XYZ file of C-alpha atoms in Angstrom:
652
model
C 87.685 63.351 100.583
C 86.795 64.294 96.997
C 87.564 61.584 94.443
C 89.379 63.955 92.085
C 92.075 64.336 94.764
C 93.013 60.695 94.163
C 93.861 61.458 90.533
C 97.417 62.590 91.219
C 98.344 59.723 93.616
C 97.150 57.280 90.934
C 99.220 59.076 88.274
C 102.316 59.063 90.483
C 101.908 55.380 91.341
C 101.412 54.391 87.707
C 104.435 56.441 86.547
C 106.732 54.850 89.144
C 105.516 51.304 88.510
C 105.702 51.720 84.720
C 109.296 52.963 84.997
C 110.104 50.035 87.312
C 108.548 47.508 84.941
C 110.322 48.922 81.857
C 113.624 49.025 83.728
C 113.525 45.360 84.712
C 111.842 44.136 81.532
C 114.534 45.634 79.295
C 117.370 44.738 81.689
C 118.517 48.310 82.291
C 121.693 48.621 84.346
C 120.172 50.929 86.988
C 116.346 51.037 86.802
C 116.467 53.194 89.937
C 117.257 56.277 87.842
C 114.191 55.809 85.660
C 111.998 55.259 88.740
C 113.421 58.286 90.581
C 113.039 60.480 87.494
C 109.362 59.557 87.158
C 108.872 60.326 90.862
C 110.738 63.658 90.713
C 109.068 64.922 87.524
C 105.542 64.022 88.644
C 106.005 64.573 92.386
C 108.094 67.750 92.172
C 105.628 69.445 89.827
C 102.696 68.513 92.082
C 104.529 69.705 95.206
C 105.188 73.081 93.534
C 101.573 73.345 92.332
C 100.021 72.177 95.593
C 97.853 69.607 93.819
C 97.458 67.707 90.578
C 99.772 69.589 88.153
C 98.608 70.848 84.786
C 99.724 68.805 81.783
C 101.728 71.683 80.329
C 103.691 72.196 83.560
C 104.546 68.501 83.821
C 105.722 68.263 80.200
C 107.683 71.493 80.517
C 109.499 70.163 83.575
C 110.174 66.891 81.765
C 111.682 68.680 78.761
C 113.857 70.831 81.019
C 115.080 67.696 82.784
C 116.052 66.091 79.455
C 117.920 69.235 78.369
C 119.681 69.573 81.725
C 120.664 65.895 81.751
C 122.195 66.086 78.268
C 124.173 69.222 79.160
C 125.346 67.660 82.432
C 126.404 64.403 80.751
C 128.411 66.249 78.101
C 130.090 68.354 80.804
C 130.881 65.251 82.897
C 132.480 63.379 79.995
C 134.476 66.481 79.000
C 135.771 66.999 82.548
C 136.740 63.326 82.942
C 138.493 63.146 79.570
C 140.475 66.310 80.319
C 141.476 65.400 83.905
C 141.386 61.600 84.010
C 144.848 61.442 85.634
C 144.066 64.059 88.306
C 141.013 63.055 90.410
C 141.337 66.058 92.737
C 141.295 68.498 89.809
C 138.362 66.551 88.369
C 136.300 67.045 91.531
C 137.347 70.697 91.757
C 136.143 71.314 88.200
C 132.841 69.600 89.058
C 132.422 71.923 92.048
C 133.146 74.959 89.874
C 130.780 73.690 87.159
C 127.932 73.197 89.652
C 128.517 76.643 91.188
C 128.578 78.355 87.784
C 125.385 76.546 86.708
C 123.555 77.684 89.852
C 124.894 81.227 89.420
C 123.651 81.476 85.824
C 120.347 79.730 86.606
C 119.675 82.334 89.321
C 119.803 85.014 86.620
C 117.353 83.166 84.353
C 113.577 82.919 84.487
C 112.452 80.737 87.383
C 110.503 78.388 85.111
C 113.597 77.714 82.940
C 116.292 77.684 85.636
C 115.585 74.027 86.496
C 117.471 72.805 83.401
C 120.744 74.533 84.272
C 120.567 73.592 87.951
C 120.066 69.978 86.873
C 123.034 70.188 84.483
C 125.234 71.195 87.411
C 124.498 68.264 89.681
C 124.141 65.688 86.863
C 127.809 66.154 85.988
C 128.669 65.796 89.680
C 126.642 62.576 90.040
C 128.296 60.965 87.009
C 131.845 61.933 88.007
C 131.453 60.827 91.637
C 129.675 57.574 90.776
C 132.255 56.636 88.135
C 135.127 57.692 90.405
C 133.726 55.720 93.357
C 133.363 52.596 91.207
C 136.955 52.929 89.969
C 136.045 52.510 86.284
C 136.783 55.882 84.683
C 137.103 54.278 81.235
C 133.361 53.518 81.299
C 132.371 57.171 81.733
C 130.815 57.623 78.228
C 128.758 54.450 78.621
C 127.682 55.560 82.088
C 126.552 58.957 80.754
C 124.569 57.358 77.905
C 122.855 54.970 80.330
C 121.875 57.825 82.615
C 120.451 59.872 79.722
C 118.428 56.966 78.352
C 117.046 55.914 81.736
C 116.078 59.472 82.638
C 114.250 59.848 79.326
C 112.394 56.596 80.088
C 111.340 57.987 83.471
C 110.105 61.236 81.917
C 108.144 59.387 79.227
C 106.525 57.242 81.937
C 105.468 60.359 83.880
C 103.970 61.966 80.754
C 102.180 58.726 79.772
C 100.676 58.476 83.247
C 99.381 62.036 82.937
C 97.885 61.342 79.494
C 96.200 58.106 80.556
C 94.653 59.285 83.827
C 92.640 62.340 82.826
C 95.233 64.985 81.926
C 94.385 68.257 83.622
C 94.114 71.009 81.012
C 94.717 74.589 82.099
C 92.402 76.032 79.424
C 89.254 75.910 81.578
C 91.063 77.708 84.407
C 92.245 80.396 81.966
C 88.709 80.886 80.617
C 87.373 81.424 84.135
C 90.249 83.657 85.204
C 90.146 86.093 82.265
C 86.441 86.714 82.945
C 86.901 87.152 86.691
C 89.962 89.363 86.158
C 88.081 91.949 84.080
C 85.208 92.035 86.582
C 87.745 92.705 89.343
C 89.418 95.393 87.197
C 86.054 97.145 86.924
C 85.660 97.004 90.717
C 89.113 98.551 91.154
C 88.088 101.421 88.855
C 84.901 101.842 90.891
C 86.983 102.216 94.071
C 89.376 104.673 92.419
C 86.619 106.861 90.913
C 84.761 106.880 94.246
C 88.043 107.909 95.962
C 87.665 105.008 98.402
C 89.845 104.213 101.405
C 93.541 103.915 100.487
C 94.000 100.549 102.221
C 91.060 99.066 100.323
C 92.438 100.311 96.991
C 95.918 98.975 97.837
C 94.529 95.551 98.654
C 92.555 95.453 95.403
C 95.354 96.482 93.005
C 97.944 94.275 94.755
C 95.622 91.291 94.315
C 95.150 92.156 90.646
C 98.919 92.332 90.093
C 99.297 88.833 91.544
C 96.398 87.435 89.510
C 97.658 89.011 86.284
C 101.127 87.558 86.894
C 99.613 84.137 87.596
C 97.549 84.336 84.391
C 100.692 85.135 82.416
C 102.327 82.025 83.907
C 99.346 79.926 82.812
C 99.974 81.095 79.241
C 103.327 79.290 78.978
C 101.821 76.119 80.460
C 99.005 76.238 77.896
C 101.444 76.405 74.978
C 103.391 73.417 76.354
C 100.130 71.487 76.633
C 99.351 71.528 72.899
C 100.345 73.370 69.736
C 96.707 74.095 68.885
C 96.619 76.861 71.505
C 99.049 79.172 69.643
C 96.333 81.690 68.701
C 95.104 81.734 72.300
C 98.674 82.252 73.522
C 99.129 85.294 71.254
C 95.918 86.827 72.586
C 96.847 86.126 76.213
C 100.244 87.767 75.733
C 98.587 91.067 74.764
C 95.823 90.664 77.361
C 98.554 90.602 80.005
C 99.652 94.095 78.927
C 96.033 95.286 78.745
C 95.336 94.035 82.273
C 98.399 95.890 83.577
C 97.272 99.002 81.685
C 93.876 98.831 83.409
C 95.566 98.689 86.831
C 97.830 101.627 85.951
C 95.055 103.879 84.637
C 92.734 103.127 87.558
C 95.426 103.878 90.146
C 96.458 107.065 88.320
C 92.840 108.215 88.468
C 92.946 107.637 92.225
C 96.201 109.622 92.595
C 95.043 112.587 90.500
C 91.827 112.921 92.506
C 93.895 113.591 95.634
C 95.105 116.855 94.080
C 92.163 117.621 91.744
C 88.858 116.443 93.184
C 86.966 117.725 90.133
C 89.085 115.539 87.802
C 86.318 112.938 87.222
C 83.053 114.450 85.856
C 79.822 113.667 87.670
C 78.398 111.461 84.889
C 81.273 109.002 85.291
C 80.684 108.881 89.041
C 77.131 107.798 88.253
C 78.274 105.148 85.753
C 80.749 103.553 88.144
C 78.382 103.561 91.119
C 76.368 100.645 89.733
C 77.805 97.242 90.770
C 78.809 94.533 88.284
C 78.514 90.800 88.906
C 79.540 89.182 85.629
C 81.470 89.705 82.415
C 78.159 90.415 80.643
C 77.546 93.378 82.985
C 80.998 94.771 82.195
C 80.381 94.319 78.463
C 77.123 96.308 78.648
C 78.763 99.110 80.663
C 81.571 99.392 78.118
C 79.037 99.907 75.320
C 77.373 102.748 77.226
C 80.680 104.383 78.164
C 81.997 104.312 74.616
C 78.832 106.114 73.458
C 79.139 108.714 76.233
C 82.814 109.362 75.450
C 81.985 109.726 71.748
C 79.178 112.214 72.483
C 81.080 114.162 75.165
C 84.292 114.367 73.179
C 87.814 113.563 74.301
C 88.361 117.001 75.866
C 85.526 116.478 78.355
C 86.676 112.960 79.298
C 89.615 112.402 81.685
C 92.499 110.838 79.791
C 92.888 108.015 82.328
C 89.232 106.990 82.007
C 89.399 107.250 78.218
C 92.504 105.053 78.132
C 90.949 102.618 80.630
C 87.777 102.189 78.554
C 89.849 101.650 75.391
C 92.019 98.992 77.057
C 88.959 97.245 78.544
C 87.257 97.214 75.123
C 90.310 95.624 73.486
C 90.469 93.116 76.365
C 86.832 92.136 75.729
C 87.486 91.692 72.015
C 90.440 89.357 72.627
C 88.562 87.550 75.405
C 86.042 86.158 72.912
C 88.860 84.721 70.800
C 90.445 83.057 73.831
C 87.169 81.323 74.700
C 86.557 80.050 71.161
C 90.150 79.661 69.873
C 88.902 81.119 66.596
C 91.001 82.537 63.776
C 92.527 85.942 64.426
C 90.517 88.699 62.735
C 91.949 91.802 61.066
C 91.041 94.026 64.032
C 92.616 91.567 66.468
C 95.758 91.405 64.329
C 96.119 95.180 64.620
C 95.837 94.925 68.408
C 98.305 92.021 68.609
C 100.963 93.802 66.527
C 100.922 97.161 68.283
C 104.028 97.401 70.480
C 107.240 95.389 70.950
C 107.613 94.117 74.533
C 110.879 94.999 76.306
C 112.326 92.259 78.533
C 113.647 92.901 82.028
C 117.264 92.410 83.030
C 117.797 90.445 86.236
C 118.251 92.534 89.382
C 119.511 89.562 91.414
C 123.170 89.590 90.340
C 124.478 89.640 93.920
C 121.900 87.076 95.025
C 122.929 84.826 92.109
C 126.578 85.123 93.107
C 125.755 84.097 96.691
C 123.788 81.096 95.385
C 126.711 79.969 93.225
C 129.140 80.435 96.123
C 126.945 78.389 98.470
C 126.789 75.534 95.966
C 130.540 75.583 95.327
C 131.444 75.697 99.044
C 128.975 72.952 100.013
C 130.157 70.531 97.318
C 133.838 71.396 97.836
C 133.604 70.745 101.594
C 131.858 67.425 100.980
C 134.420 66.402 98.346
C 137.370 67.262 100.607
C 135.808 65.258 103.433
C 135.325 62.307 101.074
C 138.897 62.431 99.767
C 140.366 62.894 103.255
C 138.450 60.125 105.037
C 137.804 57.700 102.175
C 134.441 56.972 103.800
C 132.134 55.333 101.259
C 129.050 57.139 102.610
C 130.655 60.496 101.857
C 130.162 60.064 98.096
C 126.394 59.856 98.628
C 126.551 62.925 100.864
C 128.359 64.905 98.150
C 125.702 63.927 95.601
C 122.912 65.072 97.942
C 124.784 68.331 98.564
C 124.867 68.973 94.833
C 121.197 68.103 94.337
C 119.880 70.236 97.211
C 122.042 73.313 96.682
C 121.357 73.290 92.931
C 117.575 72.991 93.221
C 116.891 74.893 96.447
C 118.702 78.126 95.584
C 116.161 79.230 92.956
C 113.173 78.730 95.243
C 111.735 81.617 97.317
C 112.831 79.912 100.566
C 115.973 77.741 100.066
C 116.283 76.927 103.768
C 112.775 75.476 103.849
C 113.612 73.233 100.873
C 116.756 72.047 102.673
C 114.704 71.323 105.812
C 112.230 69.385 103.679
C 115.076 67.178 102.472
C 116.484 66.815 106.010
C 113.138 65.608 107.373
C 112.536 63.428 104.327
C 115.944 61.735 104.330
C 115.826 61.054 108.059
C 112.355 59.522 107.701
C 113.535 57.552 104.660
C 115.994 55.634 106.849
C 113.432 53.523 108.815
C 110.995 53.300 105.881
C 113.787 52.255 103.518
C 115.097 49.740 106.055
C 111.654 48.148 106.314
C 111.414 47.763 102.533
C 115.058 46.830 101.981
C 115.389 44.196 104.714
C 111.906 42.677 104.846
C 109.506 43.627 102.047
C 111.700 43.512 98.947
C 113.611 40.265 99.695
C 110.257 38.535 100.152
C 108.840 39.959 96.901
C 111.981 39.406 94.817
C 110.574 36.397 93.002
C 107.327 38.117 91.998
C 107.140 41.295 89.947
C 103.480 41.656 90.901
C 104.210 41.635 94.643
C 107.078 44.104 94.167
C 104.774 46.470 92.244
C 102.071 46.184 94.914
C 104.555 46.952 97.697
C 106.116 49.974 95.974
C 102.778 51.122 94.541
C 101.185 51.304 97.983
C 104.085 53.413 99.251
C 103.966 55.735 96.204
C 100.182 56.167 96.499
C 100.384 57.221 100.160
C 103.245 59.634 99.400
C 101.246 61.091 96.493
C 98.351 61.987 98.797
C 100.658 63.956 101.111
C 102.781 65.504 98.333
C 99.807 67.279 96.759
C 99.052 68.702 100.212
C 102.618 70.069 100.374
C 103.306 68.128 103.549
C 106.888 69.007 104.476
C 109.323 66.113 104.162
C 107.080 63.954 101.956
C 108.830 64.579 98.638
C 112.208 64.002 100.285
C 110.862 60.782 101.831
C 109.709 59.449 98.442
C 112.930 60.301 96.590
C 115.185 59.255 99.469
C 113.486 55.890 99.913
C 113.637 55.085 96.185
C 117.311 56.079 96.161
C 118.446 53.844 99.029
C 116.473 50.827 97.806
C 119.132 50.475 95.049
C 116.752 49.174 92.384
C 119.524 47.634 90.281
C 119.562 44.726 87.873
C 120.334 42.177 89.331
C 119.367 43.249 92.852
C 121.517 42.459 95.865
C 120.710 43.115 99.513
C 123.894 44.070 101.348
C 123.208 45.683 104.718
C 126.519 47.592 104.732
C 125.775 49.109 101.305
C 122.309 50.139 102.503
C 123.701 51.781 105.646
C 126.361 53.646 103.642
C 123.775 54.970 101.206
C 121.278 55.911 103.937
C 123.883 57.698 106.068
C 125.298 59.548 103.075
C 121.963 60.897 101.888
C 120.997 61.867 105.462
C 124.255 63.754 106.106
C 124.130 65.659 102.791
C 120.982 67.736 103.512
C 122.227 68.590 107.015
C 125.534 69.930 105.643
C 123.666 71.824 102.897
C 121.440 73.478 105.510
C 124.494 74.412 107.606
C 126.178 76.020 104.581
C 123.031 78.080 103.896
C 122.942 79.224 107.522
C 126.659 80.113 107.572
C 126.798 81.866 104.169
C 123.932 84.292 104.644
C 122.279 86.024 101.726
C 122.329 89.727 102.654
C 121.428 90.915 99.164
C 117.701 91.278 99.873
C 117.829 95.015 100.666
C 120.210 95.686 97.774
C 117.916 93.878 95.315
C 114.958 95.919 96.580
C 116.848 99.181 96.098
C 118.014 98.126 92.619
C 114.431 97.371 91.596
C 113.193 100.765 92.823
C 116.084 102.555 91.102
C 115.295 100.784 87.833
C 111.671 101.844 88.099
C 112.874 105.408 88.703
C 115.123 105.198 85.642
C 112.235 103.841 83.554
C 110.069 106.820 84.538
C 112.849 109.296 83.671
C 113.787 107.568 80.400
C 110.148 107.727 79.250
C 110.746 111.451 78.734
C 111.764 111.261 75.096
C 110.750 112.518 71.688
C 112.146 109.424 69.953
C 109.155 107.784 68.234
C 110.653 104.262 68.267
C 111.459 104.420 71.987
C 107.976 105.703 72.821
C 106.424 102.673 71.102
C 108.322 100.176 73.272
C 106.127 98.317 75.766
C 107.913 98.341 79.140
C 104.789 97.644 81.205
C 105.174 93.828 81.662
C 108.830 94.255 82.714
C 107.971 97.066 85.148
C 105.194 95.076 86.805
C 107.466 92.040 86.947
C 109.829 94.134 89.066
C 106.910 95.235 91.245
C 105.885 91.586 91.648
C 109.449 90.745 92.741
C 109.236 93.480 95.383
C 105.957 92.001 96.626
C 107.614 88.585 96.996
C 110.854 89.847 98.569
C 109.165 92.282 100.986
C 105.746 90.802 101.869
C 103.452 93.320 103.545
C 105.632 96.389 102.801
C 102.781 98.394 101.271
C 104.704 101.711 101.278
C 107.357 100.203 99.027
C 104.658 98.840 96.706
C 102.983 102.261 96.513
C 106.256 103.938 95.565
C 106.917 101.337 92.865
C 103.392 101.681 91.469
C 103.668 105.483 91.463
C 106.882 105.249 89.423
C 105.195 102.863 86.969
C 102.285 105.300 86.630
C 104.801 108.088 86.025
C 106.487 106.040 83.298
C 103.219 105.359 81.472
C 102.058 108.960 81.653
C 105.442 110.284 80.416
C 105.374 107.766 77.596
C 101.982 109.000 76.393
C 102.614 112.708 77.079
C 102.706 115.086 74.116
C 106.212 116.439 74.790
C 107.190 119.354 72.492
C 109.662 118.211 69.847
C 112.790 120.390 69.669
C 116.571 119.814 69.880
C 116.945 121.554 73.258
C 114.492 119.263 75.069
C 115.847 116.171 73.289
C 119.387 116.958 74.471
C 118.130 117.559 78.014
C 116.239 114.236 77.978
C 119.512 112.491 77.167
C 121.276 114.316 79.999
C 118.581 113.309 82.517
C 118.749 109.664 81.401
C 122.520 109.719 81.856
C 122.199 111.132 85.393
C 119.513 108.565 86.332
C 121.752 105.788 85.020
C 124.616 107.060 87.200
C 122.304 106.839 90.228
C 121.790 103.116 89.527
C 125.455 102.341 88.823
C 126.919 104.380 91.723
C 128.998 102.118 93.965
C 128.662 104.112 97.206
C 125.822 105.869 98.981
C 127.581 109.269 98.762
C 127.926 109.026 94.977
C 124.341 107.853 94.681
C 123.137 110.822 96.737
C 125.226 113.251 94.660
C 123.789 112.061 91.351
C 120.268 111.887 92.766
C 120.419 115.511 93.935
C 121.765 116.446 90.518
C 118.790 114.658 88.936
C 116.358 116.622 91.138
C 118.057 119.840 90.042
C 117.726 118.824 86.403
C 114.009 118.210 86.950
C 113.600 121.808 88.153
C 115.407 123.100 85.070
C 113.325 120.800 82.859
C 110.058 122.130 84.281
C 111.215 125.666 83.505
C 112.010 124.603 79.938
C 108.539 123.102 79.569
C 106.989 126.415 80.627
C 109.301 128.225 78.218
C 108.153 126.051 75.308
C 104.481 126.274 76.430
C 104.004 122.549 77.023
C 100.380 121.478 77.711
C 99.052 120.511 81.148
C 99.168 116.832 80.128
C 102.979 117.140 80.149
C 103.742 119.588 82.957
C 101.455 117.955 85.535
C 102.927 114.394 85.411
C 106.480 115.822 85.301
C 105.802 117.894 88.416
C 104.183 114.888 90.099
C 107.187 112.655 89.312
C 109.645 115.305 90.561
C 107.665 115.604 93.815
C 107.674 111.810 94.291
C 111.441 111.570 93.723
C 112.085 114.410 96.175
C 109.778 112.922 98.817
C 111.204 109.391 98.622
C 114.856 110.188 97.883
C 116.070 108.441 101.056
C 114.221 105.244 100.101
C 115.803 105.358 96.647
C 119.321 106.085 97.942
C 119.809 104.210 101.210
C 120.064 100.402 101.306
């Protein structure tokens, strides 16, 4: 085993023990919250990363947890003040609040949704804990204590990361931007050589995933330190340039299927030579720029000319990323070229199902608690809120629920061992208590970074049922109530997910394809401001969602990529400027929008056929106004694609 793999278990152990020490040293009411927060922030980030998390990711998660806790505490106090005389209404409002938070968080970016999901179940925890203790008047004090102890836990996790060799993401970014451009060159080699379709598909799909991952690293880098702001600006534009390289290479491949003479022989010779490093790519770009200058733009395919220009700008920004130097005048011109358009969420139905699952799960648990009066039921309701709020935004919610089921069941015997034997015998010595808990945390840390299912649930569940309070008491009945409650909660949450099935997968896929179709149609415009808008990151984000929702469905990916290529070519096409074409562009956009918003398949088919008819009329108008080949060819290609795949774009 490599020694660097022990770095995260040491960090996790130190964070938990530091939170435990601070909690008891300063006589906090419930040190357990600080300890659990340190474990969740450090352990959850590592479980998601599959190893020692980057410093930026850990701090980002900590900040989101602070924000979510504050929002949840304010909501809890507001609900209790408004409904203090009606406990049933109070719980109902908590269920609605948690469901709404999950619904809205499902429409947000994945990296930011954690805060709102946390706000939902934080309010539930405070209301249920205060209600179960029978001291509603102490709700504000309870909320303040929870906020302060959670902040202590987060600070402990961040301190542990800073002390034990914080893992910077900058070195990974430096390596990835070099490797990414080399791989982009290899994709262009395959496309120019008209290689096997499956090989090209595998290459561009891998580049889409790597470009998306690099864009995610950018946000982590900015959270790591403010000194990386210049690097972050460069990486933001390099993301668009990388997507442009993919688009131009794949368009070259598509055009060669209809026009084999599209790429001149000299470019075939240039791209035949292999490249092994970023230096090789840099030298090839110099030669190609000279050849394009000598040959002239008319003798150079537009896709290759655009590809070489994007690669040259990528190389220029790459140097600045490596050195973090001041932004030059030329770089400033590149960085301020086009405003990026953000994507609207296509998961509205999926978000609604997530919110409904959370509401139903918590409502069922609350009704069971009120009906039976069983003390364990309050713990089950809390676990229901935690699991349904956090699991719904993950790619596989059922797997997260199973992780908690396995973890909470395993936490019962492990917690019993610590609660009944280890901790009573170490109660008089803080050192022995730290050794006992530290050993457990270290072992869990080793398995968490391996993504061993059930390990994160085991760590959190064990810390929860140990009731690390000040002063500590060891009542067996209280332990059994807590252990049973947190074991029942995940099981009920899993049952709710199985009963309320999410059937929105196909609908989301169709919505994404329809939006890509609309983007390609709406790119037909003579409006200068609209033509300058950069839709490429949003379009590829939708393609990336398709790749995650439908793994292995290469035909769907090809259709999406073809529509993206159509959008980019329409955007750059020299469309004749006249009132007749401008009015027809508006009409086509309106029809494409009706295809997306149509509520039934019949209406969708009607508007889609109308759109195909408008494309035929539009092509006649282009001939009438003597539009160049650079306009008529991509329009004809887009019309042919829409006609060929109309069933895929209409049927769910």
